[in-house]
Short mmCIF file of C-alpha atoms in Angstrom, two decimals:
data_model
loop_
_atom_site.label_atom_id
_atom_site.label_comp_id
_atom_site.label_asym_id
_atom_site.label_seq_id
_atom_site.Cartn_x
_atom_site.Cartn_y
_atom_site.Cartn_z
CA MET A 550 50.61 109.87 155.39
CA ARG A 551 52.69 111.68 151.99
CA ILE A 552 56.20 111.63 151.68
CA LEU A 553 58.89 113.33 150.09
CA LEU A 554 61.76 112.56 150.54
CA TYR A 555 65.53 113.63 148.73
CA THR A 556 68.79 111.76 148.00
CA GLU A 557 72.26 110.98 146.68
CA LYS A 558 72.16 108.52 145.46
CA THR A 559 70.84 107.46 141.58
CA PRO A 560 67.32 106.08 140.63
CA ALA A 561 69.10 102.72 139.48
CA GLN A 562 70.96 102.68 143.00
CA ALA A 563 67.85 103.49 145.07
CA LEU A 564 66.25 100.67 144.17
CA THR A 565 69.48 98.75 144.32
CA ALA A 566 69.40 99.47 148.08
CA ILE A 567 66.14 98.89 149.09
CA ASN A 568 66.14 95.13 147.03
CA ALA A 569 69.48 94.66 149.61
CA ARG A 570 67.39 96.25 152.51
CA MET A 571 64.29 93.27 151.69
CA GLN A 572 66.62 90.62 151.08
CA ALA A 573 68.26 91.08 154.08
CA LYS A 574 68.01 89.49 157.46
CA GLU A 575 65.68 89.45 160.28
CA SER A 576 67.57 90.72 163.84
CA ALA A 577 67.30 92.15 167.55
CA ALA A 578 67.61 94.79 165.60
CA ARG A 579 65.62 95.15 162.21
CA ALA A 580 62.54 94.40 161.54
CA SER A 581 62.38 91.81 158.26
CA LEU A 582 60.41 93.95 155.57
CA GLY A 583 58.97 92.41 152.16
CA GLY A 584 57.30 94.66 148.83
CA TRP A 585 58.92 94.74 145.18
CA VAL A 586 60.09 97.04 142.88
CA GLU A 587 60.57 97.82 139.54
CA LYS A 588 62.50 99.06 136.05
CA ASN A 589 60.13 102.44 136.17
CA GLY A 590 60.73 103.63 139.85
CA SER A 591 57.76 101.78 141.61
CA PHE A 592 59.16 100.26 144.69
CA ALA A 593 56.74 99.09 147.65
CA LEU A 594 58.11 98.16 151.18
CA SER A 595 56.14 96.17 153.63
CA VAL A 596 56.61 95.06 157.90
CA SER A 597 53.79 93.36 160.55
CA THR A 598 54.45 93.59 163.28
CA PRO A 599 52.20 92.77 166.72
CA VAL A 600 49.81 94.78 168.28
CA ILE A 601 47.70 92.78 171.24
CA GLY A 602 48.01 89.44 171.95
CA ARG A 603 47.86 87.27 168.73
CA PHE A 604 46.56 90.05 166.46
CA HIS A 605 49.11 91.86 163.91
CA ARG A 606 48.92 94.51 161.82
CA ARG A 607 50.97 94.84 158.06
CA THR A 608 51.36 98.10 156.90
CA VAL A 609 52.34 98.62 153.31
CA LEU A 610 55.03 101.80 151.59
CA ARG A 611 54.06 102.30 148.50
CA GLY A 612 56.30 105.10 146.14
CA LYS A 613 58.03 106.46 142.93
CA ILE A 614 61.63 107.17 143.03
CA GLU A 615 62.27 109.97 140.40
CA ARG A 616 64.99 112.63 139.22
CA GLU A 617 64.04 115.92 138.44
CA ASN A 618 66.35 118.23 137.87
CA GLY A 619 69.74 116.58 138.83
CA VAL A 620 68.06 115.52 141.75
CA THR A 621 66.29 111.99 143.13
CA THR A 622 63.10 112.73 144.46
CA VAL A 623 60.75 109.53 146.39
CA ARG A 624 57.77 110.21 146.95
CA GLY A 625 55.11 107.23 148.62
CA ASP A 626 51.71 107.18 150.21
CA VAL A 627 51.78 105.06 154.75
CA PRO A 628 48.56 104.78 155.92
CA SER A 629 49.83 107.16 159.61
CA GLY A 630 47.76 105.45 161.72
CA VAL A 631 46.22 106.99 164.46
CA ASP A 632 48.05 108.47 168.16
CA LYS A 633 47.16 107.62 171.24
CA GLN A 634 44.83 111.61 171.86
CA GLY A 635 43.69 110.33 168.32
CA GLN A 636 42.51 107.17 169.45
CA ILE A 637 40.86 108.60 173.22
CA VAL A 638 39.06 111.20 171.46
CA VAL A 639 38.26 107.80 169.04
CA PHE A 640 37.00 105.83 171.30
CA VAL A 641 35.18 108.68 173.72
CA ALA A 642 32.92 109.14 170.65
CA LEU A 643 32.19 105.49 170.54
CA GLY A 644 30.93 105.93 174.26
CA LEU A 645 28.47 108.22 173.21
CA LEU A 646 27.20 107.02 170.40
CA ALA A 647 26.83 103.43 173.04
CA VAL A 648 25.37 105.13 175.27
CA LEU A 649 22.84 107.07 173.62
CA LEU A 650 21.70 103.47 171.48
CA LEU A 651 21.02 102.41 174.99
CA THR A 652 19.11 105.11 176.31
CA SER A 653 16.92 104.94 172.99
CA GLY A 654 16.37 100.83 172.73
CA ASN A 655 18.84 99.89 170.63
CA ALA A 656 20.92 97.56 172.98
CA VAL A 657 21.79 95.12 170.04
CA PRO A 658 23.67 98.47 168.15
CA ALA A 659 24.68 99.17 171.43
CA LEU A 660 26.80 95.90 172.26
CA ALA A 661 27.44 96.31 169.04
CA VAL A 662 30.61 98.82 169.36
CA ILE A 663 32.29 97.10 172.16
CA PRO A 664 34.09 95.45 168.71
CA LEU A 665 34.01 98.42 166.63
CA GLY A 666 36.37 100.04 168.62
CA ALA A 667 38.19 96.68 169.18
CA TYR A 668 38.24 96.57 165.17
CA LEU A 669 39.36 100.14 165.11
CA TYR A 670 41.98 99.66 167.66
CA ILE A 671 44.64 97.74 165.73
CA PRO A 672 44.48 99.66 162.31
CA MET A 673 44.80 101.84 164.28
CA THR A 674 48.45 101.06 166.60
CA GLY A 675 49.75 98.88 163.75
CA ASP A 676 49.45 101.09 161.38
CA HIS A 677 50.73 104.24 163.89
CA ALA A 678 54.02 102.27 164.62
CA ASN A 679 54.72 100.62 161.33
CA CYS A 680 54.58 104.05 159.71
CA ASP A 681 56.94 105.69 162.03
CA LEU A 682 59.61 102.53 160.96
CA LEU A 683 59.40 102.45 157.46
CA VAL A 684 59.59 105.64 157.26
CA GLY A 685 62.97 105.79 158.74
CA GLU A 686 64.43 101.82 157.38
CA LEU A 687 63.92 103.98 153.93
CA GLN A 688 65.48 107.05 155.55
CA ARG A 689 68.67 105.06 156.03
CA THR A 690 68.22 102.35 153.39
CA LEU A 691 68.28 105.22 150.84
CA LYS A 692 70.36 108.03 153.32
CA ALA A 693 67.32 110.40 151.92
CA LYS A 694 66.61 114.02 153.80
CA GLU A 695 63.17 116.20 154.09
CA LYS A 696 65.64 119.03 152.45
CA PRO A 697 67.39 118.98 149.38
CA PRO A 698 70.35 118.54 148.58
CA LYS A 699 73.53 121.17 148.21
CA LYS A 700 74.82 120.01 145.77
CA SER A 701 72.80 122.22 143.54
CA SER A 702 73.11 125.46 145.09
CA GLU A 703 77.55 124.35 145.03
CA GLY A 704 77.12 123.21 141.32
CA ARG A 705 75.84 127.20 140.46
CA ALA A 706 77.93 128.93 142.34
CA ALA A 707 80.35 126.13 140.12
CA GLY A 708 78.66 127.30 136.70
CA ALA A 709 79.28 130.97 137.67
CA ALA A 710 83.16 130.66 138.76
CA LYS A 711 83.30 129.34 135.27
CA ALA A 712 82.04 131.99 133.57
CA VAL A 713 83.98 135.05 135.30
CA SER A 714 87.23 132.48 134.26
CA THR A 715 86.79 132.41 130.88
CA LYS A 716 86.51 136.24 130.52
CA PRO A 717 89.44 137.57 128.52
CA THR A 718 92.70 138.60 129.65
CA VAL A 719 95.12 140.97 127.52
CA PRO A 720 98.11 138.56 126.83
CA ARG A 721 101.60 140.29 128.83
CA ALA A 722 103.86 140.09 125.91
CA ALA A 723 100.89 142.51 122.97
CA THR A 724 101.12 144.72 126.98
CA ALA A 725 104.54 145.33 126.42
CA ARG A 726 104.52 145.49 123.20
CA SER A 727 102.82 148.33 122.98
CA SER A 728 105.03 150.10 126.05
CA THR A 729 107.85 149.43 124.13
CA GLY A 730 105.87 150.93 120.76
CA ALA A 731 105.04 154.42 122.87
CA SER A 732 109.45 154.97 124.13
CA ARG A 733 110.68 154.58 120.26
CA SER A 734 107.53 156.67 119.29
CA THR A 735 109.13 159.23 121.46
CA SER A 736 113.15 159.17 120.42
CA PRO A 737 112.64 160.90 117.24
CA THR A 738 110.81 163.91 118.82
CA ARG A 739 113.25 164.78 121.22
CA SER A 740 116.47 163.95 118.77
CA THR A 741 114.39 166.50 116.65
CA SER A 742 113.45 169.02 119.93
CA THR A 743 117.35 168.52 121.24
CA ALA A 744 118.23 169.14 116.94
CA ARG A 745 116.49 172.65 116.66
CA LYS A 746 117.95 173.82 120.28
CA THR A 747 121.70 173.60 119.09
CA GLY A 748 120.73 174.51 116.09
CA THR A 749 119.52 178.18 117.78
CA THR A 750 122.26 178.26 120.44
CA ALA A 751 124.95 177.52 117.36
CA ALA A 752 123.44 180.85 115.52
CA SER A 753 123.12 183.21 118.10
CA SER A 754 127.41 181.98 119.23
CA LYS A 755 128.00 182.81 114.47
CA THR A 756 126.13 186.30 115.66
CA THR A 757 127.75 187.50 118.78
CA SER A 758 130.81 186.77 116.83
CA GLY A 759 130.21 188.48 113.67
CA GLN A 760 129.06 191.88 116.38
CA GLN A 761 132.33 191.55 118.42
CA ASN A 762 134.61 191.08 115.22
CA PRO A 763 134.06 195.41 113.72
CA MET A 764 134.80 196.58 116.64
CA SER A 765 138.28 195.31 116.86
CA TRP A 766 138.98 197.08 114.53
#
């Protein structure tokens, strides 16, 4: 089974965490893990659990940790084994094969199917249980998830906010000066128009006074 996980740790931090997990002592709630780590990001985790009687199954998860597009990815491969339903299908197929061999007169090959089924039961059951254990321990150790973290979208939003904040703005002082200049430019026009009105009024008054004097004679 192939796995792809995402973690917020850097590759160096992830490898350090895996190494520390391998050094941890076994307890009732935590299985003992073996394996190795390399500086290039490659690593391996292994676990051995009892399957039936004295038979144990050792399963190894191999993977590599890399940094891609600002996100730490964990890729790996691990034998997934076969679940109960799949095992039933396998054993039924082996039973039918044994019956066919017996009916055809091949008793020895038919009897050899029985130990073959027992031999397949150990890896199918052991790898199925160990696969879940290894993947679960890897996720807890690295705090990894199947979906990438949301930091990428948040970073894009922050970048867009910075781009908006860098837009040029007009200073308030410049706006005040422009408005003051506009008010000053309009004052001469008003004074000129006022002077013109005053002159016109004075001229009309003189004309009126000149017309009234002859009548007084």
